């Protein structure tokens, strides 16, 4: 992290085995990416899809890259391992992330379901990027339907090998995060407006306005009372 940078941001790239996560992180990183690629051996036969699509190595921990956004802000990219036996690492990688990119290969869409499920479970915002291995054979709408992806989740095309294409994916994610933040702010304002309107109507009707008691005045739970009375 640069000496002038005081704000570190984090984005995670997830997806199934061999979809291009390591390639995407490496293509957009301004530094030589850190990766934990290991050669696939016969010991993994029956566990890892060794030799599939000409792949001879695999990520066993995570990939790491960096993009400097300004003198005070740095973006860190973490690529998650794709095999099921390394999924236990994902929850740690999701911690503190602003959002995630789910990279998919239409030849093996089913391998992306777990990534989407875990992100939804964590409440982590995400977009989906189809990494094109050759000419696409399905439309994005067909991919969305196959993934059962909600309409509000962006779905884009990309080429993980191309730096500009990878940057567009990250820009799409940031735009999605900004839209979610704006919607949340508007919802909060609407709640305050509704509360004010209800209070005004109650006052006009001569009815008491019910307000939440301050935190200190809230009744203690039995567990709290027990803890305070126990030496």
PDB file of C-alpha atoms in Angstrom:
ATOM      1  CA  UNK A   1       0.000   0.000   0.000  1.00  0.00           C
ATOM      2  CA  UNK A   2       1.369   3.423  -0.910  1.00  0.00           C
ATOM      3  CA  UNK A   3       2.530   5.697   1.903  1.00  0.00           C
ATOM      4  CA  UNK A   4      -0.085   8.309   0.980  1.00  0.00           C
ATOM      5  CA  UNK A   5      -2.979   5.818   0.758  1.00  0.00           C
ATOM      6  CA  UNK A   6      -5.210   5.667   3.819  1.00  0.00           C
ATOM      7  CA  UNK A   7      -8.210   3.859   2.355  1.00  0.00           C
ATOM      8  CA  UNK A   8      -8.030   0.259   1.142  1.00  0.00           C
ATOM      9  CA  UNK A   9     -10.980  -1.173  -0.811  1.00  0.00           C
ATOM     10  CA  UNK A  10     -11.572  -4.846  -1.573  1.00  0.00           C
ATOM     11  CA  UNK A  11     -13.283  -6.740  -4.391  1.00  0.00           C
ATOM     12  CA  UNK A  12     -13.450 -10.530  -4.702  1.00  0.00           C
ATOM     13  CA  UNK A  13     -13.538 -12.554  -7.935  1.00  0.00           C
ATOM     14  CA  UNK A  14     -15.251 -15.928  -7.555  1.00  0.00           C
ATOM     15  CA  UNK A  15     -16.518 -18.721  -9.764  1.00  0.00           C
ATOM     16  CA  UNK A  16     -16.049 -22.349 -10.657  1.00  0.00           C
ATOM     17  CA  UNK A  17     -12.889 -24.191 -11.582  1.00  0.00           C
ATOM     18  CA  UNK A  18     -11.048 -22.871 -14.626  1.00  0.00           C
ATOM     19  CA  UNK A  19     -13.399 -19.968 -15.442  1.00  0.00           C
ATOM     20  CA  UNK A  20     -10.559 -17.412 -15.625  1.00  0.00           C
ATOM     21  CA  UNK A  21     -10.364 -15.831 -12.153  1.00  0.00           C
ATOM     22  CA  UNK A  22      -6.563 -15.869 -12.004  1.00  0.00           C
ATOM     23  CA  UNK A  23      -6.411 -14.505 -15.544  1.00  0.00           C
ATOM     24  CA  UNK A  24      -8.811 -11.638 -14.766  1.00  0.00           C
ATOM     25  CA  UNK A  25      -6.947 -10.565 -11.624  1.00  0.00           C
ATOM     26  CA  UNK A  26      -3.636 -10.707 -13.483  1.00  0.00           C
ATOM     27  CA  UNK A  27      -4.882  -8.748 -16.484  1.00  0.00           C
ATOM     28  CA  UNK A  28      -6.141  -5.724 -14.513  1.00  0.00           C
ATOM     29  CA  UNK A  29      -3.573  -5.603 -11.707  1.00  0.00           C
ATOM     30  CA  UNK A  30      -0.993  -2.822 -11.884  1.00  0.00           C
ATOM     31  CA  UNK A  31       1.523  -4.965 -10.019  1.00  0.00           C
ATOM     32  CA  UNK A  32       2.753  -8.444 -10.738  1.00  0.00           C
ATOM     33  CA  UNK A  33      -0.087 -10.444  -9.168  1.00  0.00           C
ATOM     34  CA  UNK A  34       0.505 -12.790  -6.297  1.00  0.00           C
ATOM     35  CA  UNK A  35      -0.928 -16.193  -7.070  1.00  0.00           C
ATOM     36  CA  UNK A  36      -0.824 -19.605  -5.479  1.00  0.00           C
ATOM     37  CA  UNK A  37      -0.912 -21.728  -8.611  1.00  0.00           C
ATOM     38  CA  UNK A  38       0.216 -25.325  -8.199  1.00  0.00           C
ATOM     39  CA  UNK A  39       0.689 -28.026 -10.813  1.00  0.00           C
ATOM     40  CA  UNK A  40      -2.163 -30.518 -10.975  1.00  0.00           C
ATOM     41  CA  UNK A  41      -0.956 -34.102 -10.439  1.00  0.00           C
ATOM     42  CA  UNK A  42      -2.366 -37.605 -10.555  1.00  0.00           C
ATOM     43  CA  UNK A  43      -3.048 -37.367  -6.804  1.00  0.00           C
ATOM     44  CA  UNK A  44      -5.976 -35.117  -7.663  1.00  0.00           C
ATOM     45  CA  UNK A  45      -7.567 -37.502 -10.152  1.00  0.00           C
ATOM     46  CA  UNK A  46     -11.198 -38.089  -9.277  1.00  0.00           C
ATOM     47  CA  UNK A  47     -11.235 -34.902  -7.189  1.00  0.00           C
ATOM     48  CA  UNK A  48     -10.101 -32.161  -9.568  1.00  0.00           C
ATOM     49  CA  UNK A  49     -10.958 -32.171 -13.285  1.00  0.00           C
ATOM     50  CA  UNK A  50      -7.287 -32.553 -14.210  1.00  0.00           C
ATOM     51  CA  UNK A  51      -6.437 -31.947 -17.815  1.00  0.00           C
ATOM     52  CA  UNK A  52      -9.797 -30.419 -18.649  1.00  0.00           C
ATOM     53  CA  UNK A  53      -9.620 -27.675 -21.261  1.00  0.00           C
ATOM     54  CA  UNK A  54      -5.825 -27.948 -21.272  1.00  0.00           C
ATOM     55  CA  UNK A  55      -5.537 -26.662 -17.696  1.00  0.00           C
ATOM     56  CA  UNK A  56      -2.446 -27.968 -15.899  1.00  0.00           C
ATOM     57  CA  UNK A  57      -2.367 -25.811 -12.738  1.00  0.00           C
ATOM     58  CA  UNK A  58      -4.856 -24.547 -10.169  1.00  0.00           C
ATOM     59  CA  UNK A  59      -5.182 -21.930  -7.425  1.00  0.00           C
ATOM     60  CA  UNK A  60      -4.884 -23.464  -3.962  1.00  0.00           C
ATOM     61  CA  UNK A  61      -5.326 -20.353  -1.781  1.00  0.00           C
ATOM     62  CA  UNK A  62      -6.102 -17.085  -3.586  1.00  0.00           C
ATOM     63  CA  UNK A  63      -4.905 -14.628  -6.214  1.00  0.00           C
ATOM     64  CA  UNK A  64      -4.056 -11.059  -5.268  1.00  0.00           C
ATOM     65  CA  UNK A  65      -3.771  -7.906  -7.356  1.00  0.00           C
ATOM     66  CA  UNK A  66      -3.837  -4.152  -6.815  1.00  0.00           C
ATOM     67  CA  UNK A  67      -5.114  -1.053  -8.604  1.00  0.00           C
ATOM     68  CA  UNK A  68      -4.304   2.472  -7.399  1.00  0.00           C
ATOM     69  CA  UNK A  69      -7.422   4.620  -7.689  1.00  0.00           C
ATOM     70  CA  UNK A  70      -5.949   7.838  -6.276  1.00  0.00           C
ATOM     71  CA  UNK A  71      -3.236   9.027  -3.928  1.00  0.00           C
ATOM     72  CA  UNK A  72      -5.427   8.057  -0.985  1.00  0.00           C
ATOM     73  CA  UNK A  73      -7.368   5.048  -2.304  1.00  0.00           C
ATOM     74  CA  UNK A  74      -6.148   1.590  -3.339  1.00  0.00           C
ATOM     75  CA  UNK A  75      -8.269  -1.282  -4.643  1.00  0.00           C
ATOM     76  CA  UNK A  76      -7.281  -4.832  -3.734  1.00  0.00           C
ATOM     77  CA  UNK A  77      -8.475  -7.758  -5.861  1.00  0.00           C
ATOM     78  CA  UNK A  78      -8.766 -11.268  -4.439  1.00  0.00           C
ATOM     79  CA  UNK A  79      -9.405 -14.253  -6.677  1.00  0.00           C
ATOM     80  CA  UNK A  80     -10.968 -17.212  -4.862  1.00  0.00           C
ATOM     81  CA  UNK A  81      -9.991 -20.838  -5.576  1.00  0.00           C
ATOM     82  CA  UNK A  82     -12.548 -22.698  -7.657  1.00  0.00           C
ATOM     83  CA  UNK A  83     -12.440 -26.312  -6.480  1.00  0.00           C
ATOM     84  CA  UNK A  84     -14.981 -27.472  -3.945  1.00  0.00           C
ATOM     85  CA  UNK A  85     -12.289 -28.632  -1.516  1.00  0.00           C
ATOM     86  CA  UNK A  86     -11.101 -25.020  -1.144  1.00  0.00           C
ATOM     87  CA  UNK A  87     -14.526 -23.433  -0.679  1.00  0.00           C
ATOM     88  CA  UNK A  88     -13.949 -23.159   3.082  1.00  0.00           C
ATOM     89  CA  UNK A  89     -11.623 -20.224   2.280  1.00  0.00           C
ATOM     90  CA  UNK A  90     -14.372 -18.193   0.634  1.00  0.00           C
ATOM     91  CA  UNK A  91     -16.064 -16.887   3.774  1.00  0.00           C
ATOM     92  CA  UNK A  92     -12.788 -15.319   4.917  1.00  0.00           C
ATOM     93  CA  UNK A  93     -12.191 -13.791   1.497  1.00  0.00           C
ATOM     94  CA  UNK A  94     -15.688 -12.267   1.485  1.00  0.00           C
ATOM     95  CA  UNK A  95     -15.030 -10.528   4.808  1.00  0.00           C
ATOM     96  CA  UNK A  96     -14.729  -6.767   4.308  1.00  0.00           C
ATOM     97  CA  UNK A  97     -15.380  -6.932   0.552  1.00  0.00           C
ATOM     98  CA  UNK A  98     -17.340  -4.108  -1.082  1.00  0.00           C
ATOM     99  CA  UNK A  99     -18.666  -6.526  -3.666  1.00  0.00           C
ATOM    100  CA  UNK A 100     -17.809  -9.430  -5.920  1.00  0.00           C
ATOM    101  CA  UNK A 101     -17.570 -10.511  -9.536  1.00  0.00           C
ATOM    102  CA  UNK A 102     -18.917 -13.972 -10.320  1.00  0.00           C
ATOM    103  CA  UNK A 103     -17.077 -15.194 -13.397  1.00  0.00           C
ATOM    104  CA  UNK A 104     -18.921 -17.889 -15.351  1.00  0.00           C
ATOM    105  CA  UNK A 105     -18.180 -20.268 -18.196  1.00  0.00           C
ATOM    106  CA  UNK A 106     -21.330 -21.194 -20.117  1.00  0.00           C
ATOM    107  CA  UNK A 107     -19.928 -24.675 -20.732  1.00  0.00           C
ATOM    108  CA  UNK A 108     -20.193 -25.325 -16.978  1.00  0.00           C
ATOM    109  CA  UNK A 109     -22.791 -22.942 -15.577  1.00  0.00           C
ATOM    110  CA  UNK A 110     -23.710 -25.325 -12.756  1.00  0.00           C
ATOM    111  CA  UNK A 111     -20.310 -24.668 -11.155  1.00  0.00           C
ATOM    112  CA  UNK A 112     -21.321 -21.038 -10.591  1.00  0.00           C
ATOM    113  CA  UNK A 113     -24.412 -21.762  -8.505  1.00  0.00           C
ATOM    114  CA  UNK A 114     -22.470 -22.195  -5.274  1.00  0.00           C
ATOM    115  CA  UNK A 115     -20.688 -18.858  -5.697  1.00  0.00           C
ATOM    116  CA  UNK A 116     -23.977 -17.015  -6.195  1.00  0.00           C
ATOM    117  CA  UNK A 117     -25.562 -18.841  -3.251  1.00  0.00           C
ATOM    118  CA  UNK A 118     -22.711 -17.960  -0.867  1.00  0.00           C
ATOM    119  CA  UNK A 119     -22.687 -14.300  -1.891  1.00  0.00           C
ATOM    120  CA  UNK A 120     -26.438 -14.051  -1.380  1.00  0.00           C
ATOM    121  CA  UNK A 121     -26.041 -15.769   2.001  1.00  0.00           C
ATOM    122  CA  UNK A 122     -23.428 -13.211   3.063  1.00  0.00           C
ATOM    123  CA  UNK A 123     -25.425 -10.301   1.667  1.00  0.00           C
ATOM    124  CA  UNK A 124     -22.471  -9.336  -0.524  1.00  0.00           C
ATOM    125  CA  UNK A 125     -23.462  -7.350  -3.652  1.00  0.00           C
ATOM    126  CA  UNK A 126     -22.241  -8.899  -6.894  1.00  0.00           C
ATOM    127  CA  UNK A 127     -22.442  -8.874 -10.662  1.00  0.00           C
ATOM    128  CA  UNK A 128     -22.016 -11.783 -13.065  1.00  0.00           C
ATOM    129  CA  UNK A 129     -19.535 -11.705 -15.955  1.00  0.00           C
ATOM    130  CA  UNK A 130     -19.590 -14.287 -18.738  1.00  0.00           C
ATOM    131  CA  UNK A 131     -16.020 -15.036 -19.727  1.00  0.00           C
ATOM    132  CA  UNK A 132     -16.185 -15.821 -23.430  1.00  0.00           C
ATOM    133  CA  UNK A 133     -14.117 -18.766 -24.603  1.00  0.00           C
ATOM    134  CA  UNK A 134     -14.686 -18.233 -28.295  1.00  0.00           C
ATOM    135  CA  UNK A 135     -17.932 -17.073 -29.880  1.00  0.00           C
ATOM    136  CA  UNK A 136     -20.892 -17.139 -27.420  1.00  0.00           C
ATOM    137  CA  UNK A 137     -23.484 -19.778 -28.208  1.00  0.00           C
ATOM    138  CA  UNK A 138     -26.162 -18.394 -25.876  1.00  0.00           C
ATOM    139  CA  UNK A 139     -27.637 -14.951 -25.306  1.00  0.00           C
ATOM    140  CA  UNK A 140     -27.154 -13.171 -21.998  1.00  0.00           C
ATOM    141  CA  UNK A 141     -30.872 -13.546 -21.308  1.00  0.00           C
ATOM    142  CA  UNK A 142     -30.550 -17.310 -21.709  1.00  0.00           C
ATOM    143  CA  UNK A 143     -27.626 -17.283 -19.291  1.00  0.00           C
ATOM    144  CA  UNK A 144     -29.625 -15.176 -16.813  1.00  0.00           C
ATOM    145  CA  UNK A 145     -32.519 -17.643 -17.008  1.00  0.00           C
ATOM    146  CA  UNK A 146     -30.222 -20.644 -16.551  1.00  0.00           C
ATOM    147  CA  UNK A 147     -28.644 -19.067 -13.463  1.00  0.00           C
ATOM    148  CA  UNK A 148     -32.045 -17.933 -12.146  1.00  0.00           C
ATOM    149  CA  UNK A 149     -30.469 -14.514 -11.763  1.00  0.00           C
ATOM    150  CA  UNK A 150     -32.660 -11.632 -10.509  1.00  0.00           C
ATOM    151  CA  UNK A 151     -33.216  -8.811 -12.984  1.00  0.00           C
ATOM    152  CA  UNK A 152     -31.481  -6.298 -10.702  1.00  0.00           C
ATOM    153  CA  UNK A 153     -28.156  -8.184 -10.809  1.00  0.00           C
ATOM    154  CA  UNK A 154     -26.042  -6.983 -13.767  1.00  0.00           C
ATOM    155  CA  UNK A 155     -24.886  -9.599 -16.279  1.00  0.00           C
ATOM    156  CA  UNK A 156     -22.112  -8.638 -18.698  1.00  0.00           C
ATOM    157  CA  UNK A 157     -19.750 -10.159 -21.258  1.00  0.00           C
ATOM    158  CA  UNK A 158     -15.985 -10.070 -20.883  1.00  0.00           C
ATOM    159  CA  UNK A 159     -12.677 -11.500 -22.002  1.00  0.00           C
ATOM    160  CA  UNK A 160     -10.624 -12.141 -18.856  1.00  0.00           C
ATOM    161  CA  UNK A 161      -7.402 -11.972 -20.883  1.00  0.00           C
ATOM    162  CA  UNK A 162      -8.033  -8.407 -22.006  1.00  0.00           C
ATOM    163  CA  UNK A 163      -7.150  -5.610 -19.579  1.00  0.00           C
ATOM    164  CA  UNK A 164      -9.737  -3.139 -20.881  1.00  0.00           C
ATOM    165  CA  UNK A 165     -12.455  -5.776 -20.815  1.00  0.00           C
ATOM    166  CA  UNK A 166     -11.560  -6.666 -17.232  1.00  0.00           C
ATOM    167  CA  UNK A 167     -11.619  -3.008 -16.218  1.00  0.00           C
ATOM    168  CA  UNK A 168     -15.107  -2.631 -17.688  1.00  0.00           C
ATOM    169  CA  UNK A 169     -16.277  -5.491 -15.491  1.00  0.00           C
ATOM    170  CA  UNK A 170     -14.929  -3.743 -12.386  1.00  0.00           C
ATOM    171  CA  UNK A 171     -16.501  -0.455 -13.477  1.00  0.00           C
ATOM    172  CA  UNK A 172     -19.850  -2.251 -13.896  1.00  0.00           C
ATOM    173  CA  UNK A 173     -19.553  -3.618 -10.357  1.00  0.00           C
ATOM    174  CA  UNK A 174     -18.707  -0.200  -8.902  1.00  0.00           C
ATOM    175  CA  UNK A 175     -21.672   1.310 -10.745  1.00  0.00           C
ATOM    176  CA  UNK A 176     -23.914  -1.404  -9.296  1.00  0.00           C
ATOM    177  CA  UNK A 177     -22.613  -0.709  -5.782  1.00  0.00           C
ATOM    178  CA  UNK A 178     -23.227   3.014  -6.240  1.00  0.00           C
ATOM    179  CA  UNK A 179     -26.807   2.378  -7.400  1.00  0.00           C
ATOM    180  CA  UNK A 180     -27.476   0.146  -4.382  1.00  0.00           C
ATOM    181  CA  UNK A 181     -26.075   2.776  -2.013  1.00  0.00           C
ATOM    182  CA  UNK A 182     -28.223   5.480  -3.601  1.00  0.00           C
ATOM    183  CA  UNK A 183     -31.351   3.306  -3.348  1.00  0.00           C
ATOM    184  CA  UNK A 184     -30.606   2.567   0.308  1.00  0.00           C
ATOM    185  CA  UNK A 185     -30.187   6.278   1.021  1.00  0.00           C
ATOM    186  CA  UNK A 186     -33.491   7.064  -0.699  1.00  0.00           C
ATOM    187  CA  UNK A 187     -35.227   4.305   1.275  1.00  0.00           C
ATOM    188  CA  UNK A 188     -33.847   5.729   4.511  1.00  0.00           C
ATOM    189  CA  UNK A 189     -35.105   9.189   3.571  1.00  0.00           C
ATOM    190  CA  UNK A 190     -38.524   7.735   2.741  1.00  0.00           C
ATOM    191  CA  UNK A 191     -38.705   6.054   6.153  1.00  0.00           C
ATOM    192  CA  UNK A 192     -37.875   9.344   7.892  1.00  0.00           C
ATOM    193  CA  UNK A 193     -40.446  11.157   5.749  1.00  0.00           C
ATOM    194  CA  UNK A 194     -43.109   8.564   6.573  1.00  0.00           C
ATOM    195  CA  UNK A 195     -42.313   8.807  10.290  1.00  0.00           C
ATOM    196  CA  UNK A 196     -42.562  12.585  10.162  1.00  0.00           C
ATOM    197  CA  UNK A 197     -45.835  12.400   8.273  1.00  0.00           C
ATOM    198  CA  UNK A 198     -47.285   9.923  10.786  1.00  0.00           C
ATOM    199  CA  UNK A 199     -46.243  12.146  13.692  1.00  0.00           C
ATOM    200  CA  UNK A 200     -47.820  15.166  12.026  1.00  0.00           C
ATOM    201  CA  UNK A 201     -51.091  13.354  11.380  1.00  0.00           C
ATOM    202  CA  UNK A 202     -51.179  12.025  14.938  1.00  0.00           C
ATOM    203  CA  UNK A 203     -50.584  15.484  16.375  1.00  0.00           C
ATOM    204  CA  UNK A 204     -53.306  16.979  14.185  1.00  0.00           C
ATOM    205  CA  UNK A 205     -55.744  14.297  15.358  1.00  0.00           C
ATOM    206  CA  UNK A 206     -54.807  14.870  18.987  1.00  0.00           C
ATOM    207  CA  UNK A 207     -53.377  11.360  19.356  1.00  0.00           C
ATOM    208  CA  UNK A 208     -50.221  10.522  21.299  1.00  0.00           C
ATOM    209  CA  UNK A 209     -47.138   9.882  19.170  1.00  0.00           C
ATOM    210  CA  UNK A 210     -45.486   6.595  20.031  1.00  0.00           C
ATOM    211  CA  UNK A 211     -41.714   6.836  20.092  1.00  0.00           C
ATOM    212  CA  UNK A 212     -39.104   4.190  20.715  1.00  0.00           C
ATOM    213  CA  UNK A 213     -37.528   4.405  24.137  1.00  0.00           C
ATOM    214  CA  UNK A 214     -33.841   5.320  24.257  1.00  0.00           C
ATOM    215  CA  UNK A 215     -31.476   2.361  24.262  1.00  0.00           C
ATOM    216  CA  UNK A 216     -30.615   2.871  27.946  1.00  0.00           C
ATOM    217  CA  UNK A 217     -34.288   2.675  28.897  1.00  0.00           C
ATOM    218  CA  UNK A 218     -35.000  -0.545  27.043  1.00  0.00           C
ATOM    219  CA  UNK A 219     -35.903  -3.410  29.423  1.00  0.00           C
ATOM    220  CA  UNK A 220     -33.082  -5.789  30.129  1.00  0.00           C
ATOM    221  CA  UNK A 221     -33.270  -9.330  28.882  1.00  0.00           C
ATOM    222  CA  UNK A 222     -33.243 -12.180  31.434  1.00  0.00           C
ATOM    223  CA  UNK A 223     -29.726 -13.023  30.301  1.00  0.00           C
ATOM    224  CA  UNK A 224     -28.510  -9.470  30.979  1.00  0.00           C
ATOM    225  CA  UNK A 225     -30.188  -9.414  34.404  1.00  0.00           C
ATOM    226  CA  UNK A 226     -28.513 -12.734  35.254  1.00  0.00           C
ATOM    227  CA  UNK A 227     -25.077 -11.504  34.163  1.00  0.00           C
ATOM    228  CA  UNK A 228     -25.395  -8.322  36.225  1.00  0.00           C
ATOM    229  CA  UNK A 229     -26.560 -10.178  39.342  1.00  0.00           C
ATOM    230  CA  UNK A 230     -23.910 -12.879  39.097  1.00  0.00           C
ATOM    231  CA  UNK A 231     -20.652 -12.106  40.971  1.00  0.00           C
TER     232      UNK A 231
END
